[in-house]
Amino acid sequence: MLSFLGRTVSKKGLGSLAAVNQAQQYRFLNVHEYQGAQLMAKFGINVPPGIPAKSIEEVEKAVPQMADEKGEVVIKSQILAGGRGLGKFTNGLQGGVHIVGQEKAIELAKKMLGGTLVTKQSGAEGKPVNTLYIAKKMKLKREMYFAILLDRKSAGPILIGCSEGGTSIEDLAEKFPEKIVKIPIDIRVGITDAQALQMVEGLQVTGDKAAAAEQIKGLYSLFTKADCTMVEVNPLAEDINGNLVAADAKLGFDDNAYFRQKEIFEMKDDSQIDSREVAAAKFDLNYIGLDGEIGCLVNGAGLAMATMDIIKLSGGSPANFLDVGGNASEGQVVEAFKILTGDKRVKAILVNIFGGIMKCDVIASGIVNAAKQVGVQVPLIVRLEGTNVEQGKEIIKSSGLTIITADDLDDAAKKAVASIKN
């Protein structure tokens, strides 16, 4: 599932074209567990004590500070993917989260730090572990689930809670549907004391209910003031003293709020993101990397999705989602070609352009110049339709390049698939 959020940004043309307004789409920012804990603490939310460590020297300093009375610490791999505890490192080490004695912590950290952790959510290639979170082992009495999400039905935030926790909400909803509590919040009013206490009752908190309600309100304050799209705390735990603790949390932030949340967006970890997507973002290209063989360059998100579907229906597999938008500059097309040709998995490139605001002759010139500059070594299939389409086709025909032209999208997809098989 591709999750997008549209917005308009101004970007000066990178090639020969003038400045344009590019309709840009982004996915929501995610942060590491330790970063989320630091942010939650600023809002008065109880989090387990912990210290991030990016080197073995920092691990050596952190371990004695976080060791409990038994000399045990928790070492957590920091990657932007779930299922860390059940994950496996490519070096053979099982598990991305360990509770270990102080005397063995450094030896274990050396196997984890700098390694690649593969989980059910990371993909087969896994994610690099560049940071370890050295945390204090908590004495927890029970675990619950809590989240704040944006709800389409109520057109606002909704609190979701369950008195059971520590596993996926899907499993909880299946096993304990009667325990799921949903409380929609009027964004104009905000969370009320009664709603916070209603959630506390639903979570079956055994400790100080008033203090627990303040924690719920603190989480809602984080959600609104930090421009979150999601705050998921799983588990939201109760310690032996009855205090609520956000034992682990996943936070997502609205990219539209970058202008007022710059400190949060500085937390972005590009090492956890597909390098192709990082490169595309620098040039305002709407790109999502996939694992297929046919690279796609399309103008318009809907047309891009349709192109991917037809490639699949024709027996191929798309290597990416790439929408250059309606006003792409020649420079952006060049950068798009660089990304596509730099992907070793790409065996052919399909360009599918419907000329509306972007005229076919302009995009054709961009394609030709980009192909000459980058040096495309794989079959290049181009389908043009719309404004100035005949001029565009003539530019491609007279380019001197080996470009396969197509009459329609179905024809283009079939030719792209055939070019790989031949």
Coordinates of C-alpha atoms in Angstrom, one line a residue:
M1 CA 0.0 0.0 0.0
L2 CA 1.4 3.4 -1.0
S3 CA 0.5 6.1 1.5
F4 CA 0.6 9.6 -0.1
L5 CA -0.2 13.2 0.9
G6 CA -0.4 15.8 -1.8
R7 CA 0.9 19.4 -1.5
T8 CA 2.2 22.1 -3.8
V9 CA 5.7 23.4 -3.5
S10 CA 7.7 25.9 -5.6
K11 CA 10.8 24.6 -7.3
K12 CA 13.1 26.4 -9.7
G13 CA 13.6 24.5 -12.9
L14 CA 16.8 22.4 -12.8
G15 CA 17.2 22.4 -16.6
S16 CA 16.4 24.8 -19.4
L17 CA 12.8 25.5 -18.2
A18 CA 11.7 28.3 -16.0
A19 CA 10.5 28.0 -12.4
V20 CA 7.5 25.8 -12.0
N21 CA 5.0 24.9 -9.4
Q22 CA 5.3 21.2 -8.8
A23 CA 2.5 19.1 -7.3
Q24 CA 4.5 17.2 -4.8
Q25 CA 3.5 14.1 -2.9
Y26 CA 5.2 12.8 0.2
R27 CA 4.9 9.8 2.6
F28 CA 4.7 10.6 6.3
L29 CA 7.8 10.9 8.4
N30 CA 8.6 8.2 10.9
V31 CA 11.2 8.4 13.7
H32 CA 13.2 5.8 15.7
E33 CA 12.0 4.5 19.0
Y34 CA 14.5 6.5 21.0
Q35 CA 13.6 9.7 19.2
G36 CA 10.0 9.1 19.9
A37 CA 10.7 8.5 23.6
Q38 CA 12.7 11.8 23.8
L39 CA 9.8 13.7 22.2
M40 CA 7.2 12.1 24.4
A41 CA 9.2 12.9 27.5
K42 CA 8.9 16.6 26.5
F43 CA 5.2 16.3 26.7
G44 CA 5.3 14.8 30.2
I45 CA 4.7 11.3 29.1
N46 CA 6.3 8.5 31.1
V47 CA 8.8 6.6 29.1
P48 CA 11.4 3.9 30.1
P49 CA 14.9 5.4 30.8
G50 CA 17.2 4.9 27.9
I51 CA 20.3 6.1 26.1
P52 CA 20.9 6.0 22.4
A53 CA 24.4 4.7 21.4
K54 CA 25.9 5.0 17.9
S55 CA 29.3 3.5 18.8
I56 CA 30.7 0.8 21.0
E57 CA 32.3 3.5 23.1
E58 CA 28.8 5.0 23.7
V59 CA 27.4 1.6 24.5
E60 CA 30.2 1.1 27.1
K61 CA 29.2 4.4 28.8
A62 CA 25.5 3.7 28.7
V63 CA 25.3 0.1 29.9
P64 CA 26.4 0.9 33.6
Q65 CA 23.9 3.7 33.7
M66 CA 21.0 1.6 32.6
A67 CA 21.8 -1.7 34.4
D68 CA 19.2 -2.7 37.0
E69 CA 19.9 -4.2 40.5
K70 CA 20.6 -7.6 38.8
G71 CA 23.0 -6.0 36.3
E72 CA 20.7 -6.5 33.3
V73 CA 20.0 -4.1 30.5
V74 CA 17.8 -4.0 27.4
I75 CA 19.5 -3.6 24.1
K76 CA 17.2 -2.5 21.2
S77 CA 18.1 -2.3 17.6
Q78 CA 16.9 1.0 16.1
I79 CA 15.4 0.5 12.6
L80 CA 12.3 1.9 11.0
A81 CA 10.5 -1.5 10.8
G82 CA 8.3 -3.5 13.2
G83 CA 9.0 -7.0 14.4
R84 CA 12.5 -6.3 15.7
G85 CA 12.4 -8.8 18.5
L86 CA 11.7 -11.7 16.2
G87 CA 14.0 -10.4 13.5
K88 CA 17.3 -11.9 12.4
F89 CA 20.6 -10.3 11.6
T90 CA 22.3 -11.2 8.3
N91 CA 25.3 -12.3 10.4
G92 CA 23.2 -15.0 11.9
L93 CA 22.3 -13.3 15.3
Q94 CA 18.7 -14.0 16.2
G95 CA 16.6 -11.2 17.6
G96 CA 17.0 -7.4 17.4
V97 CA 16.0 -6.8 21.0
H98 CA 17.8 -8.5 23.9
I99 CA 17.8 -8.5 27.7
V100 CA 21.3 -9.3 28.7
G101 CA 23.7 -9.2 31.7
Q102 CA 26.0 -6.2 31.9
E103 CA 29.1 -8.4 31.4
K104 CA 27.8 -9.7 28.0
A105 CA 26.3 -6.4 26.7
I106 CA 29.4 -5.1 24.9
E107 CA 30.0 -8.4 23.1
L108 CA 26.4 -8.6 22.0
A109 CA 26.4 -4.9 21.0
K110 CA 29.3 -5.5 18.6
K111 CA 27.3 -8.1 16.8
M112 CA 24.3 -5.8 16.5
L113 CA 25.7 -2.3 15.8
G114 CA 26.5 -1.8 12.2
G115 CA 24.7 -5.0 11.2
T116 CA 21.7 -5.5 9.0
L117 CA 18.4 -6.6 10.7
V118 CA 15.7 -8.4 8.7
T119 CA 12.2 -8.5 10.1
K120 CA 8.7 -9.2 8.7
Q121 CA 8.3 -5.6 7.9
S122 CA 11.8 -4.7 6.6
G123 CA 11.8 -6.6 3.4
A124 CA 14.3 -9.3 2.5
E125 CA 17.2 -6.8 2.3
G126 CA 16.7 -5.7 5.9
K127 CA 17.6 -2.4 7.5
P128 CA 21.0 -1.1 8.8
V129 CA 21.3 -0.9 12.6
N130 CA 23.3 2.4 13.1
T131 CA 22.0 3.1 16.6
L132 CA 21.3 0.9 19.7
Y133 CA 18.9 2.0 22.4
I134 CA 20.3 1.0 25.8
A135 CA 17.3 1.0 28.1
K136 CA 16.5 0.1 31.7
K137 CA 14.7 -3.1 32.2
M138 CA 11.2 -2.2 33.4
K139 CA 9.1 -4.0 36.0
L140 CA 5.7 -4.0 34.3
K141 CA 2.5 -5.4 35.9
R142 CA 0.4 -5.5 32.7
E143 CA 0.4 -4.3 29.1
M144 CA -2.3 -2.5 27.1
Y145 CA -2.7 -1.0 23.7
F146 CA -3.3 2.7 22.9
A147 CA -3.3 4.8 19.7
I148 CA -4.5 8.1 18.3
L149 CA -5.3 8.0 14.6
L150 CA -7.1 10.2 12.0
D151 CA -10.5 8.8 11.5
R152 CA -12.3 9.4 8.2
K153 CA -15.7 8.5 9.5
S154 CA -15.7 11.1 12.3
A155 CA -13.4 13.5 10.3
G156 CA -11.0 14.0 13.2
P157 CA -8.8 12.2 15.7
I158 CA -9.9 9.0 17.3
L159 CA -8.6 7.4 20.5
I160 CA -8.3 3.6 20.3
G161 CA -7.5 1.5 23.4
C162 CA -7.5 -2.1 24.5
S163 CA -7.0 -3.5 28.0
E164 CA -4.8 -6.2 26.4
G165 CA -1.6 -5.3 24.6
G166 CA 1.9 -6.2 23.5
T167 CA 0.8 -7.7 20.2
S168 CA -0.7 -6.3 16.9
I169 CA -4.0 -4.5 17.2
E170 CA -5.4 -6.8 14.4
D171 CA -4.8 -9.8 16.7
L172 CA -6.3 -8.0 19.7
A173 CA -9.4 -7.0 17.7
E174 CA -9.9 -10.6 16.6
K175 CA -9.4 -12.1 20.1
F176 CA -10.9 -9.4 22.3
P177 CA -13.4 -7.3 20.1
E178 CA -15.4 -6.4 23.2
K179 CA -12.3 -4.8 24.8
I180 CA -11.6 -2.4 21.9
V181 CA -12.5 1.2 23.0
K182 CA -13.0 3.9 20.4
I183 CA -13.4 7.6 21.3
P184 CA -13.7 10.2 18.5
I185 CA -12.4 13.6 19.4
D186 CA -13.9 16.9 18.2
I187 CA -10.8 18.7 16.9
R188 CA -12.4 22.1 17.7
V189 CA -12.8 21.2 21.4
G190 CA -10.0 18.8 22.0
I191 CA -9.9 16.0 24.5
T192 CA -12.0 16.5 27.6
D193 CA -11.4 15.2 31.1
A194 CA -14.4 12.9 30.7
Q195 CA -13.0 11.4 27.5
A196 CA -9.6 10.8 29.0
L197 CA -11.2 9.1 32.0
Q198 CA -13.4 7.0 29.7
M199 CA -10.3 5.7 28.0
V200 CA -8.6 5.0 31.4
E201 CA -11.7 3.0 32.4
G202 CA -11.6 1.1 29.1
L203 CA -7.9 0.3 29.6
Q204 CA -8.9 -1.1 33.1
V205 CA -6.1 0.9 34.8
T206 CA -5.6 -0.3 38.4
G207 CA -3.5 2.6 39.6
D208 CA -4.1 6.4 40.0
K209 CA -6.8 7.0 37.4
A210 CA -6.5 10.8 37.5
A211 CA -2.7 10.5 36.8
A212 CA -3.4 8.0 34.0
A213 CA -5.9 10.4 32.5
E214 CA -3.2 13.1 32.4
Q215 CA -1.0 10.7 30.5
I216 CA -3.7 10.1 27.9
K217 CA -4.2 13.9 27.6
G218 CA -0.4 14.3 27.2
L219 CA -0.4 11.8 24.4
Y220 CA -3.2 13.8 22.7
S221 CA -1.3 17.0 23.2
L222 CA 1.7 15.4 21.4
F223 CA -0.6 14.3 18.6
T224 CA -1.9 17.8 17.9
K225 CA 1.0 20.0 18.8
A226 CA 3.6 17.9 16.9
D227 CA 1.3 17.5 13.9
C228 CA 1.2 13.7 14.2
T229 CA -0.7 11.5 11.8
M230 CA -0.4 8.6 14.3
V231 CA 0.6 8.0 17.8
E232 CA 0.6 4.2 18.6
V233 CA 1.8 3.0 22.0
N234 CA 2.1 -0.8 22.1
P235 CA 2.5 -1.6 24.8
L236 CA 1.2 1.1 27.0
A237 CA 2.2 -0.5 30.3
E238 CA 1.3 -0.3 33.9
D239 CA 4.3 -0.6 36.3
I240 CA 4.3 -2.2 39.7
N241 CA 3.4 1.2 41.2
G242 CA 0.4 1.6 38.9
N243 CA 1.9 4.3 36.7
L244 CA 1.3 4.3 33.0
V245 CA 4.4 4.0 30.9
A246 CA 4.8 4.3 27.1
A247 CA 7.0 1.2 26.8
D248 CA 7.2 1.4 23.1
A249 CA 5.7 3.8 20.6
K250 CA 5.5 4.5 16.9
L251 CA 5.0 8.1 15.8
G252 CA 4.1 9.4 12.3
F253 CA 4.2 13.1 11.3
D254 CA 2.4 15.1 8.7
D255 CA 5.0 16.3 6.1
N256 CA 2.8 19.3 5.4
A257 CA 3.8 20.6 8.8
Y258 CA 7.6 20.6 8.0
F259 CA 7.6 24.4 8.1
R260 CA 6.7 24.5 11.8
Q261 CA 8.2 21.2 12.9
K262 CA 11.7 21.6 11.6
E263 CA 13.3 20.2 14.7
I264 CA 11.3 17.0 14.4
F265 CA 12.1 16.6 10.7
E266 CA 15.8 17.0 11.4
M267 CA 15.4 13.5 13.0
K268 CA 14.8 11.9 9.6
D269 CA 17.2 9.0 9.1
D270 CA 18.0 8.6 5.4
S271 CA 19.9 5.4 6.0
Q272 CA 16.5 3.7 6.7
I273 CA 15.1 4.9 3.4
D274 CA 15.6 3.4 -0.1
S275 CA 18.5 5.3 -1.6
R276 CA 16.5 5.8 -4.8
E277 CA 13.8 7.5 -2.8
V278 CA 16.3 9.8 -1.1
A279 CA 17.8 10.8 -4.4
A280 CA 14.3 11.5 -5.9
A281 CA 13.2 13.6 -3.0
K282 CA 16.1 16.0 -3.6
F283 CA 14.6 16.9 -7.0
D284 CA 10.9 16.9 -6.0
L285 CA 10.2 13.6 -7.8
N286 CA 7.4 11.5 -6.5
Y287 CA 9.2 8.1 -6.3
I288 CA 8.6 4.8 -4.5
G289 CA 11.0 2.0 -5.2
L290 CA 9.6 -1.5 -5.9
D291 CA 11.4 -4.8 -6.8
G292 CA 10.3 -5.3 -10.4
E293 CA 12.2 -5.0 -13.7
I294 CA 10.4 -2.3 -15.7
G295 CA 11.2 1.2 -14.7
C296 CA 8.3 3.7 -15.0
L297 CA 8.3 7.4 -15.7
V298 CA 4.8 8.9 -15.8
N299 CA 3.1 12.2 -15.3
G300 CA 0.2 12.0 -12.9
A301 CA -0.2 9.8 -9.9
G302 CA -3.4 8.1 -11.2
L303 CA -1.7 7.4 -14.6
A304 CA 1.4 6.1 -12.8
M305 CA -0.8 3.6 -10.8
A306 CA -2.6 2.6 -14.0
T307 CA 0.7 2.1 -15.8
M308 CA 2.0 -0.2 -13.0
D309 CA -1.2 -2.2 -13.1
I310 CA -1.1 -2.7 -16.9
I311 CA 2.6 -3.8 -16.7
K312 CA 1.5 -6.4 -14.2
L313 CA -1.4 -7.5 -16.3
S314 CA 0.9 -7.8 -19.3
G315 CA 3.2 -10.3 -17.4
G316 CA 5.8 -7.8 -16.2
S317 CA 6.6 -6.2 -12.8
P318 CA 7.1 -2.5 -12.2
A319 CA 10.4 -1.4 -10.6
N320 CA 8.9 1.8 -9.2
F321 CA 6.2 4.3 -8.9
L322 CA 7.5 7.6 -10.5
D323 CA 5.2 10.6 -11.1
V324 CA 7.1 13.6 -12.5
G325 CA 4.0 15.7 -12.2
G326 CA 2.3 18.0 -14.7
N327 CA 5.0 20.6 -14.9
A328 CA 8.3 18.7 -14.7
S329 CA 11.4 20.5 -15.9
E330 CA 13.9 18.9 -18.3
G331 CA 16.3 18.8 -15.4
Q332 CA 13.9 16.7 -13.3
V333 CA 13.5 14.3 -16.2
V334 CA 17.3 13.9 -16.4
E335 CA 17.4 13.1 -12.7
A336 CA 14.5 10.7 -13.1
F337 CA 16.5 8.8 -15.8
K338 CA 19.6 8.8 -13.6
I339 CA 17.6 7.1 -10.8
L340 CA 16.0 4.6 -13.2
T341 CA 19.2 3.7 -15.0
G342 CA 21.1 3.5 -11.7
D343 CA 18.8 0.7 -10.5
K344 CA 20.5 -2.6 -11.5
R345 CA 17.1 -4.4 -11.3
V346 CA 15.7 -2.2 -14.2
K347 CA 15.8 -4.1 -17.5
A348 CA 13.6 -1.7 -19.4
I349 CA 12.2 1.8 -19.0
L350 CA 8.6 2.7 -19.9
V351 CA 7.8 6.4 -20.3
N352 CA 4.0 7.1 -20.4
I353 CA 3.1 10.7 -20.8
F354 CA -0.3 12.3 -21.3
G355 CA 0.3 15.9 -22.4
G356 CA -2.0 18.4 -20.8
I357 CA -0.2 21.2 -18.9
M358 CA 3.0 19.4 -19.9
K359 CA 3.1 19.5 -23.7
C360 CA 4.3 16.3 -25.5
D361 CA 7.0 18.2 -27.5
V362 CA 8.5 19.6 -24.3
I363 CA 8.6 16.3 -22.5
A364 CA 9.9 14.6 -25.7
S365 CA 12.8 17.0 -25.8
G366 CA 13.5 16.3 -22.1
I367 CA 13.4 12.5 -22.7
V368 CA 15.8 12.7 -25.7
N369 CA 18.2 15.0 -23.9
A370 CA 18.1 12.9 -20.7
A371 CA 18.7 9.7 -22.7
K372 CA 21.7 11.2 -24.4
Q373 CA 23.1 12.7 -21.2
V374 CA 22.6 9.7 -19.0
G375 CA 23.2 7.0 -21.6
V376 CA 20.3 4.5 -21.4
Q377 CA 21.6 1.0 -21.9
V378 CA 18.3 -0.8 -21.6
P379 CA 15.2 -0.8 -23.9
L380 CA 13.4 2.5 -23.8
I381 CA 9.7 2.5 -24.6
V382 CA 7.8 5.8 -25.0
R383 CA 4.1 6.4 -25.3
L384 CA 2.9 10.0 -25.8
E385 CA -0.6 11.3 -26.0
G386 CA -2.2 14.7 -25.8
T387 CA -1.2 18.3 -26.6
N388 CA 1.4 18.6 -29.4
V389 CA 1.7 14.8 -29.6
E390 CA 2.7 14.8 -33.3
Q391 CA 5.5 17.2 -32.6
G392 CA 6.7 15.1 -29.7
K393 CA 6.7 11.9 -31.8
E394 CA 8.7 13.7 -34.5
I395 CA 11.3 14.8 -31.9
I396 CA 11.7 11.2 -30.8
K397 CA 11.8 9.8 -34.3
S398 CA 14.5 12.3 -35.4
S399 CA 16.6 11.9 -32.2
G400 CA 18.8 9.2 -33.6
L401 CA 18.2 7.1 -30.5
T402 CA 16.9 3.6 -30.3
I403 CA 13.5 4.3 -28.8
I404 CA 10.5 2.0 -29.1
T405 CA 7.3 4.0 -29.6
A406 CA 3.9 2.8 -28.6
D407 CA 0.4 3.9 -29.7
D408 CA -1.4 3.4 -26.4
L409 CA -0.8 2.2 -22.9
D410 CA -1.6 -1.4 -23.5
D411 CA 0.7 -1.5 -26.5
A412 CA 3.5 0.2 -24.4
A413 CA 3.2 -2.3 -21.6
K414 CA 3.3 -5.3 -24.0
K415 CA 6.4 -3.9 -25.8
A416 CA 8.1 -3.2 -22.5
V417 CA 7.5 -6.8 -21.3
A418 CA 8.6 -8.2 -24.7
S419 CA 11.8 -6.2 -24.7
I420 CA 12.9 -8.0 -21.5
K421 CA 12.1 -11.4 -22.8
N422 CA 13.8 -10.9 -26.2

